[in-house]
XYZ file of C-alpha atoms in Angstrom:
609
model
C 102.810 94.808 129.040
C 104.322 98.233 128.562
C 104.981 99.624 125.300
C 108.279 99.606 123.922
C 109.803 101.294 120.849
C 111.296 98.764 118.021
C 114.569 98.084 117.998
C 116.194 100.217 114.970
C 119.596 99.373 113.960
C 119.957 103.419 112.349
C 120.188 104.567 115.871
C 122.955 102.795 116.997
C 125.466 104.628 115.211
C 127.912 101.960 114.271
C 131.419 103.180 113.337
C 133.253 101.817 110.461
C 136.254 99.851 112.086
C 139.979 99.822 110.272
C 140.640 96.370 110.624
C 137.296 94.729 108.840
C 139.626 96.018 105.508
C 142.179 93.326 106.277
C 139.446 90.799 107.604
C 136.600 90.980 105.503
C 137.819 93.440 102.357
C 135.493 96.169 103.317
C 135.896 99.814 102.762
C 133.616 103.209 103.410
C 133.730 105.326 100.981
C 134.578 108.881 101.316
C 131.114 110.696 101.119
C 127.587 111.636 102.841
C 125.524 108.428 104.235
C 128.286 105.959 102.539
C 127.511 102.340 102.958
C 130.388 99.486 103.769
C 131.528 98.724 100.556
C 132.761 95.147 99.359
C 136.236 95.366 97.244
C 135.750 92.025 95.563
C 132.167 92.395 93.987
C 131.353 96.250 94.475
C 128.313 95.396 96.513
C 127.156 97.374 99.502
C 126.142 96.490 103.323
C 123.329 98.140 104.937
C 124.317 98.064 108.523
C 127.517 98.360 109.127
C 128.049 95.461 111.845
C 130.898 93.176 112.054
C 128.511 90.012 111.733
C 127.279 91.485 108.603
C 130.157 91.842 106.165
C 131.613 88.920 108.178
C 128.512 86.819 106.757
C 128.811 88.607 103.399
C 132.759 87.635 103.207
C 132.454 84.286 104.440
C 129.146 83.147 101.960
C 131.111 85.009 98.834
C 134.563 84.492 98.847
C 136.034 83.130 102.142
C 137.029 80.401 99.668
C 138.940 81.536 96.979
C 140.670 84.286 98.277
C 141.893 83.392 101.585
C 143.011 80.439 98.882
C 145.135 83.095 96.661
C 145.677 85.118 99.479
C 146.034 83.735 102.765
C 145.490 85.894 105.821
C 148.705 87.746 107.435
C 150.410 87.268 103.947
C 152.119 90.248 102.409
C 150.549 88.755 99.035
C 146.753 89.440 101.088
C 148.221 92.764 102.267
C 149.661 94.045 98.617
C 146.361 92.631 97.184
C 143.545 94.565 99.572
C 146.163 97.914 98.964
C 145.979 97.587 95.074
C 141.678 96.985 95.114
C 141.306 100.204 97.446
C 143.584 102.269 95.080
C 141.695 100.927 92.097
C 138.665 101.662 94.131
C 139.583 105.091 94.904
C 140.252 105.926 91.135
C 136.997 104.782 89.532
C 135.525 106.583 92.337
C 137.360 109.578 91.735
C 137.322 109.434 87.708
C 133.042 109.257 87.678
C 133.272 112.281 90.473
C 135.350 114.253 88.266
C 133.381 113.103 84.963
C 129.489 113.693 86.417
C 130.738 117.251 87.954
C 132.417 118.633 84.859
C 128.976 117.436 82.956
C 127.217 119.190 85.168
C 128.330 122.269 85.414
C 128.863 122.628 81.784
C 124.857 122.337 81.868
C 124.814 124.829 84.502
C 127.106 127.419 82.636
C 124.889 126.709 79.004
C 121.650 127.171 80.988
C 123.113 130.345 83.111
C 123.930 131.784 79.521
C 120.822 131.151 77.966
C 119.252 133.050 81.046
C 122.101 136.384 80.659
C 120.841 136.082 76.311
C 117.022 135.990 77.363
C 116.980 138.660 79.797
C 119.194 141.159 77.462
C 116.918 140.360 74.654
C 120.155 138.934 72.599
C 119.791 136.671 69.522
C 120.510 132.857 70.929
C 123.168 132.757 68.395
C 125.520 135.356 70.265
C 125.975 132.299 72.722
C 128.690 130.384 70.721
C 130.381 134.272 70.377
C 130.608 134.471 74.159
C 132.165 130.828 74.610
C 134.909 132.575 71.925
C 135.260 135.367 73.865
C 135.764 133.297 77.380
C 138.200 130.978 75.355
C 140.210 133.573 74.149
C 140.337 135.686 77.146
C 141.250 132.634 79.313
C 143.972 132.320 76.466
C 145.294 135.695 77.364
C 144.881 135.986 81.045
C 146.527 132.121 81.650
C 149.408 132.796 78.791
C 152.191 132.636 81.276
C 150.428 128.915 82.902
C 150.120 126.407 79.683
C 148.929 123.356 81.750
C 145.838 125.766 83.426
C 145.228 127.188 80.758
C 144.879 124.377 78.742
C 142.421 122.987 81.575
C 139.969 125.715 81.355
C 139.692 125.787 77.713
C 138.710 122.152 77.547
C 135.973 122.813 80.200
C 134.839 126.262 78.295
C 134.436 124.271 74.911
C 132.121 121.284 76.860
C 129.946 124.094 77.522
C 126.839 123.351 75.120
C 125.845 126.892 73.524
C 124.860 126.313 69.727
C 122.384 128.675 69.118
C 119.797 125.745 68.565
C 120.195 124.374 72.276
C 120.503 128.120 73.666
C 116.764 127.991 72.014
C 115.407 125.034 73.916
C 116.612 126.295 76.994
C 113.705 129.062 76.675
C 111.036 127.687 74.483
C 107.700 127.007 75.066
C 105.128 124.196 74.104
C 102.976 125.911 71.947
C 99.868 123.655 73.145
C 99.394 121.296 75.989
C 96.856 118.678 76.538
C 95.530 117.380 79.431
C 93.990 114.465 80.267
C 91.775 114.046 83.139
C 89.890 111.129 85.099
C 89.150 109.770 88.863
C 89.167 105.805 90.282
C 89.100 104.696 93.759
C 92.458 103.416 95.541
C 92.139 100.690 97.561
C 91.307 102.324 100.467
C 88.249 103.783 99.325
C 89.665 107.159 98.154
C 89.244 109.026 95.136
C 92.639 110.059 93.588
C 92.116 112.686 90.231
C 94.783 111.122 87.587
C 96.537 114.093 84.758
C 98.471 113.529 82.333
C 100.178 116.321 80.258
C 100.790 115.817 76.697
C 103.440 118.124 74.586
C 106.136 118.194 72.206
C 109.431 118.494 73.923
C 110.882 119.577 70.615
C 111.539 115.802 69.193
C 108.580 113.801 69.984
C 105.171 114.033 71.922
C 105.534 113.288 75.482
C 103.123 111.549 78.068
C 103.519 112.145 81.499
C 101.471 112.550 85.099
C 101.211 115.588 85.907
C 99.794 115.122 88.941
C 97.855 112.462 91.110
C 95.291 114.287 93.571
C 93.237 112.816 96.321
C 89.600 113.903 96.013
C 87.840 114.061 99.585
C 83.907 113.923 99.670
C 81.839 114.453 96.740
C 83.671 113.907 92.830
C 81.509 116.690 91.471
C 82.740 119.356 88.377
C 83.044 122.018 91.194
C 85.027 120.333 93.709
C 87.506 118.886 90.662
C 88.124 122.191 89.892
C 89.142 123.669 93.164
C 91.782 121.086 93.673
C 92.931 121.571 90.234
C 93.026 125.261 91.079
C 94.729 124.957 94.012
C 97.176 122.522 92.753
C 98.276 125.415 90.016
C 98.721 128.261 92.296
C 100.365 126.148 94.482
C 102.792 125.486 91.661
C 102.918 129.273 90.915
C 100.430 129.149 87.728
C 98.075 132.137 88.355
C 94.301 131.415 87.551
C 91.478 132.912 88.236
C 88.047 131.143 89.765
C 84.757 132.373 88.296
C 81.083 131.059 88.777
C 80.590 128.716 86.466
C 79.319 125.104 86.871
C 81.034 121.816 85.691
C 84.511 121.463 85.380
C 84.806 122.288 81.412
C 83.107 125.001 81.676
C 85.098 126.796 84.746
C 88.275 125.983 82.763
C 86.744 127.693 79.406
C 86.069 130.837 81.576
C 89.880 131.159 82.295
C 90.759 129.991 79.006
C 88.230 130.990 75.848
C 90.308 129.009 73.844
C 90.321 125.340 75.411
C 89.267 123.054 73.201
C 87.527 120.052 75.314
C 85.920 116.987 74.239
C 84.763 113.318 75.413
C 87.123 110.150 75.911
C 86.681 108.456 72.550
C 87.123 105.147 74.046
C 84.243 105.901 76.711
C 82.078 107.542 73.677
C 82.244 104.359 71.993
C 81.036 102.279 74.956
C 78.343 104.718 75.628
C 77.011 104.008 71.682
C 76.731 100.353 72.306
C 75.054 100.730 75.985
C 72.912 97.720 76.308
C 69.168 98.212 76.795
C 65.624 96.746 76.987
C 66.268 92.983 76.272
C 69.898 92.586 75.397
C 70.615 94.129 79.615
C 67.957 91.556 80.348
C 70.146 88.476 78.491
C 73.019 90.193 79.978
C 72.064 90.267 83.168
C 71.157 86.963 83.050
C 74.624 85.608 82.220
C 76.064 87.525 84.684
C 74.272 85.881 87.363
C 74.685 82.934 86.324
C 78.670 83.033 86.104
C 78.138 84.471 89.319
C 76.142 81.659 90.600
C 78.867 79.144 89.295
C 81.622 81.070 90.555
C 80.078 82.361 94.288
C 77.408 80.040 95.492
C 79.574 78.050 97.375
C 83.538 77.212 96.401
C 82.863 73.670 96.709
C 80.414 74.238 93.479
C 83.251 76.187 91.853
C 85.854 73.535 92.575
C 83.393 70.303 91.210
C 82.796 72.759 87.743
C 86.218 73.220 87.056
C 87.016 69.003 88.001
C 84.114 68.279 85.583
C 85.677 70.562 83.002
C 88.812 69.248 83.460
C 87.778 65.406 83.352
C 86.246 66.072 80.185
C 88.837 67.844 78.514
C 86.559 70.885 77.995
C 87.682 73.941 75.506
C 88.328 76.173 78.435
C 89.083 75.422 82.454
C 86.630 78.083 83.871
C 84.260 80.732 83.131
C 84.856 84.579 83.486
C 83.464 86.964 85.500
C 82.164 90.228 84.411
C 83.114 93.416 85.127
C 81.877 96.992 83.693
C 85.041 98.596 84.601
C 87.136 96.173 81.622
C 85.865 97.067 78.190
C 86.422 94.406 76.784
C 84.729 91.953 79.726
C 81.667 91.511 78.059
C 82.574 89.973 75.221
C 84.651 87.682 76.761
C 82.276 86.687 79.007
C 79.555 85.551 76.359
C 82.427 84.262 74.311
C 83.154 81.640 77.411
C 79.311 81.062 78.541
C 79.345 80.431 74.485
C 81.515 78.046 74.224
C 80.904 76.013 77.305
C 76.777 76.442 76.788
C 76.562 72.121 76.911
C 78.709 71.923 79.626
C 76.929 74.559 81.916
C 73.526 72.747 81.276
C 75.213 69.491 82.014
C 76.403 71.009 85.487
C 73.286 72.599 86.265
C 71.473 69.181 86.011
C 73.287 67.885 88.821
C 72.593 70.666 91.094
C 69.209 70.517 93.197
C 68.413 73.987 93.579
C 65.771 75.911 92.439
C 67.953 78.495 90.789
C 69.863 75.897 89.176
C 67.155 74.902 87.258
C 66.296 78.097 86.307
C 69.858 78.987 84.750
C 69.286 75.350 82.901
C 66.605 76.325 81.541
C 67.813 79.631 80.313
C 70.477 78.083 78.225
C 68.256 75.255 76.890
C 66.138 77.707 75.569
C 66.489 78.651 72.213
C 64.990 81.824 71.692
C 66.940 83.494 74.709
C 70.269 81.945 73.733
C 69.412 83.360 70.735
C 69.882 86.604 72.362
C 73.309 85.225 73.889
C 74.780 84.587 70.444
C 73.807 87.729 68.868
C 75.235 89.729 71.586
C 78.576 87.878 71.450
C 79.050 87.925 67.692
C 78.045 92.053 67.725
C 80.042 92.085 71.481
C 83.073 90.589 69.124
C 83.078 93.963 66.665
C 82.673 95.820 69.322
C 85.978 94.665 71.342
C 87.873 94.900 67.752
C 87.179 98.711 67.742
C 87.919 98.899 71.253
C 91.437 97.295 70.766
C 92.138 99.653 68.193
C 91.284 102.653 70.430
C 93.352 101.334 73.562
C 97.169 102.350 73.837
C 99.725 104.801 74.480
C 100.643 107.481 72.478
C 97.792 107.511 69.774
C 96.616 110.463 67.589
C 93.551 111.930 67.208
C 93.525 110.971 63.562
C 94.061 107.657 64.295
C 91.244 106.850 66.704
C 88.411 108.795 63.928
C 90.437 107.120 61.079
C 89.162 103.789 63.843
C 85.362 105.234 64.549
C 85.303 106.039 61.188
C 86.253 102.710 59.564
C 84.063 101.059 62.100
C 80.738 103.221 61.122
C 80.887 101.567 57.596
C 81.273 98.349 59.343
C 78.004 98.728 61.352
C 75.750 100.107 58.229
C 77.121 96.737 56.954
C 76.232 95.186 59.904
C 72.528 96.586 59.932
C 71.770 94.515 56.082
C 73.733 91.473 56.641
C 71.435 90.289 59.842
C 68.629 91.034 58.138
C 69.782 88.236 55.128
C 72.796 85.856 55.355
C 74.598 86.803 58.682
C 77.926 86.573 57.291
C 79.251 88.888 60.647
C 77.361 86.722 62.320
C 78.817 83.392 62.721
C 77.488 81.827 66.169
C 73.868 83.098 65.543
C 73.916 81.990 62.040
C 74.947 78.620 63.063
C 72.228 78.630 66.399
C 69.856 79.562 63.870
C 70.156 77.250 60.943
C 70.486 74.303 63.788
C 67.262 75.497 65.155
C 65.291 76.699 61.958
C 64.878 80.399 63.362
C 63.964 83.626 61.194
C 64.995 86.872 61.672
C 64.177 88.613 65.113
C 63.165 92.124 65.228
C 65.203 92.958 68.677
C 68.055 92.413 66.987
C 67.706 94.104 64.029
C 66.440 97.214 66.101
C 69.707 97.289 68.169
C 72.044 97.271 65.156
C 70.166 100.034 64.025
C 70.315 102.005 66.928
C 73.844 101.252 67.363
C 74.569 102.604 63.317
C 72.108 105.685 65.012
C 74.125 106.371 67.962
C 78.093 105.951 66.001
C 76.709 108.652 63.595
C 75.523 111.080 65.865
C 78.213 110.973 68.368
C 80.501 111.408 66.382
C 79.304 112.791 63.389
C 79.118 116.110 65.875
C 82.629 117.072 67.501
C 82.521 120.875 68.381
C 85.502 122.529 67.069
C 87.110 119.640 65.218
C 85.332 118.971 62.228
C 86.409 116.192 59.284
C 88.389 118.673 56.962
C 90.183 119.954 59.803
C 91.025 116.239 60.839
C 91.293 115.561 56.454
C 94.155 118.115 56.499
C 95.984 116.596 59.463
C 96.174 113.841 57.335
C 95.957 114.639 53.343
C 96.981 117.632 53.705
C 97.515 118.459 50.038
C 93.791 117.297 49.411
C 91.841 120.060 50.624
C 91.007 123.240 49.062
C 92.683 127.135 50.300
C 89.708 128.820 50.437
C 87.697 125.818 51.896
C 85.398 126.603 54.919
C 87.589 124.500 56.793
C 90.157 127.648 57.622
C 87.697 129.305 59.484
C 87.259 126.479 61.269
C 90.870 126.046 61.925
C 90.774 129.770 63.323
C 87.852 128.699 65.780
C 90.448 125.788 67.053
C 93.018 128.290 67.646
C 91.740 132.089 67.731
C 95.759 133.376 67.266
C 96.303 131.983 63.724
C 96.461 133.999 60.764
C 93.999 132.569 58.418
C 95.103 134.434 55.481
C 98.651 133.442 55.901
C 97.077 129.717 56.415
C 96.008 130.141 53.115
C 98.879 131.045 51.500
C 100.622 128.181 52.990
C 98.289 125.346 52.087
C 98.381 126.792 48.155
C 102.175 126.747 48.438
C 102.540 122.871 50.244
C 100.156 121.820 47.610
C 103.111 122.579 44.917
C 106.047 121.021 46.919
C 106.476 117.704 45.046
C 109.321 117.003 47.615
C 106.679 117.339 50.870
C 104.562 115.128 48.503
C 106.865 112.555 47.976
C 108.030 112.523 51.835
C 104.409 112.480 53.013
C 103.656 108.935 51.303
C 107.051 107.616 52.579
C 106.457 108.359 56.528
C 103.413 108.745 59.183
C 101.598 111.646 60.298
C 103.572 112.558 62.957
C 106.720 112.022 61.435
C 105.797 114.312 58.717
C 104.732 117.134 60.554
C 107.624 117.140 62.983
C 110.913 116.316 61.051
C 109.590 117.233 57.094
C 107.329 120.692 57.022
C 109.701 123.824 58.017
C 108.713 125.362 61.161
C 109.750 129.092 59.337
C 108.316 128.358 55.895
C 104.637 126.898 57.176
C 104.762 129.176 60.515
C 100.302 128.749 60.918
C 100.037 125.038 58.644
C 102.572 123.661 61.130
C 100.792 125.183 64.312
C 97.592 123.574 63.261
C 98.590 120.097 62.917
C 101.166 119.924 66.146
C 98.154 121.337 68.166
C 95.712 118.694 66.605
C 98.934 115.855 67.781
C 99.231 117.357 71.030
C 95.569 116.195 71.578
C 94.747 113.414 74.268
C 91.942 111.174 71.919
C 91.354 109.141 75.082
C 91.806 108.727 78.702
C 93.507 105.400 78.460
C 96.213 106.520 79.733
C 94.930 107.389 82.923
C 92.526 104.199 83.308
C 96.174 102.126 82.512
C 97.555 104.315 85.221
C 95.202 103.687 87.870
C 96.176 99.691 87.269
C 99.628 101.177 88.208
C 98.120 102.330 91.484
C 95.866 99.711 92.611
C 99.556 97.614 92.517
C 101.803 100.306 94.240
C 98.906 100.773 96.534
C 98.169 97.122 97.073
C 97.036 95.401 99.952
C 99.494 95.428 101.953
C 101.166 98.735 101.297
C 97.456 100.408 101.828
C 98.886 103.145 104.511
C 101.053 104.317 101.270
C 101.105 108.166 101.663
C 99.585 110.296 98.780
C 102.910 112.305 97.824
C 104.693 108.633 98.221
C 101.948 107.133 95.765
C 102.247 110.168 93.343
C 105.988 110.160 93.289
C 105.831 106.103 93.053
C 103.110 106.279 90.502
C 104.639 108.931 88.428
C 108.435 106.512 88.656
C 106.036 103.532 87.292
C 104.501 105.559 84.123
C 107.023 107.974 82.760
C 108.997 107.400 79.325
C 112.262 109.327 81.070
C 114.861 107.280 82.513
C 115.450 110.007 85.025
C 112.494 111.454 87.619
C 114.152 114.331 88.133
C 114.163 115.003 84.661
C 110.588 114.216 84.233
C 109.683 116.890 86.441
C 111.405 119.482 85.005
C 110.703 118.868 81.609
C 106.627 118.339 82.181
C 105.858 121.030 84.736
C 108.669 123.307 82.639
C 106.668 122.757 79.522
C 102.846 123.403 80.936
C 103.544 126.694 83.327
C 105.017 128.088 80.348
C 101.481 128.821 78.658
C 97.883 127.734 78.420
C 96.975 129.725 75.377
C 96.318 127.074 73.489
C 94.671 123.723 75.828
C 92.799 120.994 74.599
C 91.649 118.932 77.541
C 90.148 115.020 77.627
C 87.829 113.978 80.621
C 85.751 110.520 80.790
């Protein structure tokens, strides 16, 4: 057969016809690519066809109004007149209201431009809207009704000196936050997110979303990056170093990079030796259950189901999901008789074999511990995941859960209060304590305290004064280390500051009523703690985590879904970055990241897994 193009009803260039007003109360609108326009209920056609708004008309209100208003009536006629005046008013009244909005921005931003280039004081800006008023007064004295006109649209004109400053300043840090997945077509997009104060609260947004080609390496990360910023008209400047943090440092001495605390975590509690064995083995055998055959999988869930079991199914594990081990022992756990019970009435050899795993007690042994220690884990975990979290947050988390685990290293050496399903396995089965296990809460105590007990460039005073800040000390060793987090503070004047917020019962009394954040953006004076100030917003602006770029790449996997898998990159960036921002308009999104991190990277901390 030959090939023939789809039919496409955009190219056949239907014209809008008079009479479908009278017929079907229809109307096109006065403007660029205006859609036929229902007078009744305000909603729109796509094609504009006769058999189209005829269906529209006819399903909607063929009833009631050809009732009121029968057809070739004068009462029909005077009716469809009034609606397309109305029309034509509200139309006309949100033109007039969205323009004069507009360019009242345009005007305050084209005056904050003329102030910035002439190096005039922001405040002068509300002295040239006096000046404009009163020579519009003069010039328009004779013409009372124009004159009147253009002051009203001179004094929407926004120019306090305050927003005449935002129209020009900076983020004094940014952070980034970087980290790669797989679409579902197999290719690797690079996720960043940009965090900064927009001057009222700390802001989350993509930057970008990159496609990767080939190898993920540190090298090849950075060239896109690279090219992605002088694309964008940030200058940088490529030097031979290897690994992605350390090619950044070389352009910028002063980044400030660290692990994903969330991914530091799971890295402490990495199973080895015979706790991956024990895994291992309940993996395959949910896998077993689940993938041998779905006829298996359908006569597990019916027995489960006939007996009214605790849960309908087991999980399946996967080391993307943090918190799928846990859950996966917890299930196996609880449905250990049922399993067995299962197994029994299967004839293979590997049946038996699973049986006989979870009959034994010495290896479920194994299976208990690991889901009562897999159960702290996925607390601390929960605590960690989120938007929006501060670095002092997540350590005040790691922290808290370090004392945990040195309580967790006596109590399963004695009563196994944190414990609960191997206590119980054991006093049922008259079993002592078990060296393996007492060696991996140790080395999991080990591993908490030396990954974090070691954070280049962000020690615990520093993070101690983001959060008591009147508890530590002037002359404390802790201000040097505040100038090795940002090289362009003045550590003596940091001094003087901390002594002087130490005597301020009022910043006392406001720091125990609100948060962190809260504190240092709306309570300390930018002017009167210039260097305390700068310290703590660039310890906020920090990413603790990559979270939100794993929670983004959920975001992508459903834009880029199955059936939408020929999805363009710049289509899944723009969708991607419509599905995760906090603005309610993309446009200003854009503006107000990419605005905010081409101003400056003096000051960068940056997050990778």
């Amino acid at each position: 057969m030959a090939n023939t193009k789809k039919h496409k009803a955009d190219f056949e260039n239907h014209q809008f016809k008079s009479d479908w007003t009278d017929c079907f109360c229809f109307i096109l609108p006065d403007h660029a690519k205006a859609k036929p326009t229902c007078l009744i209920c305000m909603q729109t056609v796509v094609v504009c066809k006769t058999d189209n708004l005829k269906r529209h008309f006819n399903t909607m209100h063929a009833a009631s109004f050809n009732a009121n208003y029968p057809p070739e009536s004068d009462q029909r006629k005077q009716k469809i007149a009034n609606m397309i005046t109305s029309f034509k008013h509200s139309v006309s009244t949100i033109s007039k209201s969205t323009s004069a909005q507009e360019s009242a921005t345009a005007a305050s931003l084209q005056i904050s431009w003329y102030l910035a280039k002439a190096n005039k004081p922001f405040a002068d800006a509300e002295l040239m809207k006096s000046c404009a008023v009163a020579m519009v007064s003069e010039v328009l004295r004779h013409d009372e009704k124009q004159k009147k006109t253009v002051v009203e649209l001179l004094q929407q004109v926004p120019l306090s000196a305050n927003t005449a400053t935002r129209r020009v300043e900076k983020a004094e840090a940014i952070s980034l936050a970087i980290d790669s997945s797989c679409d579902r077509t197999d290719r690797e997009q690079l996720s960043v997110f940009a965090r900064f104060f927009d001057g009222k609260t700390f802001r989350e947004e993509l930057l970008c979303l990159l496609p990767l080609t080939g190898r993920t390496t540190g090298e090849v990360i950075f060239t896109v990056l690279t090219q992605f910023f002088v694309k964008n008209g940030l200058d940088v400047v490529v030097e031979q170093h290897k690994g992605l943090v350390s090619r950044l440092s070389a352009i910028n001495p002063a980044l400030l990079a660290f692990h994903c605390i969330i991914h530091k975590s799971v890295l402490c509690a990495k199973l080895c030796g015979k706790m991956q064995e024990t895994m291992d083995t309940v993996t395959r055998l949910v896998n077993f259950v689940h993938e041998n055959s779905s006829l298996q999988h359908r006569l597990f869930r019916a027995m489960l189901d006939e007996i009214s079991a605790e849960h309908k199914d087991l999980l399946l594990h996967n080391d993307v999901r943090w918190l799928s081990k846990g859950r996966v022992l917890e299930r196996v756990c609880d449905l250990r008789d049922e399993l067995a019970s299962f197994l029994s009435t299967l004839q293979s050899q590997r049946a038996q074999e699973f049986k006989i795993f979870l009959i034994d007690n010495d290896m479920m042994g194994y299976v208990f511990f690991l889901c009562d220690i897999m159960s702290h884990l996925n607390c601390l975990n929960l605590q960690l995941q989120g938007k929006n979290h501060t670095v002092v947050d997540m350590y005040k988390a790691v922290e808290a859960f370090r004392s945990k685990v040195k309580l967790l290293e006596k109590d399963i050496q004695g009563r196994k209060l944190h414990f609960p399903r191997l206590r119980e396995h054991c006093e049922k089965n008259n079993m002592g304590e078990d060296q393996v296990m007492q060696d991996f809460v140790s080395s999991l105590a080990k591993n908490f305290y030396e990954c974090f007990e070691c954070t280049p460039k962000l020690s615990s005073d520093i993070l101690l004064f983001l959060r008591q800040p009147f508890s530590v000390s002037a002359d404390g060793q802790w201000t040097a280390e505040a100038k090795k987090v940002w090289p362009s503070i003045d550590e003596a004047a940091l001094q003087m500051e901390v002594l002087e917020m130490g005597t301020s019962d009022v910043l006392k009394a406001q720091h125990r009523d609100v948060g962190v954040k809260d504190f240092w953006i709306n309570m300390v004076p930018q002017a009167r703690f210039k260097n305390t100030r700068g310290i703590a917003m660039l310890l906020l602006t920090m990413f603790p985590s990559t979270y939100i770029c794993e929670s983004s790449f959920s975001s992508m996997n459903s834009i880029k879904n199955q059936d939408r898998n020929r999805l363009s990159n710049a289509h899944l960036d723009q969708c991607l970055r419509i599905a995760t921002t906090e603005y309610s308009n993309v446009m200003c999104l854009w503006k107000a990241v990419w605005t905010f991190f081409r101003c400056t990277l003096l000051n960068n901390i940056i997050t990778v897994q």
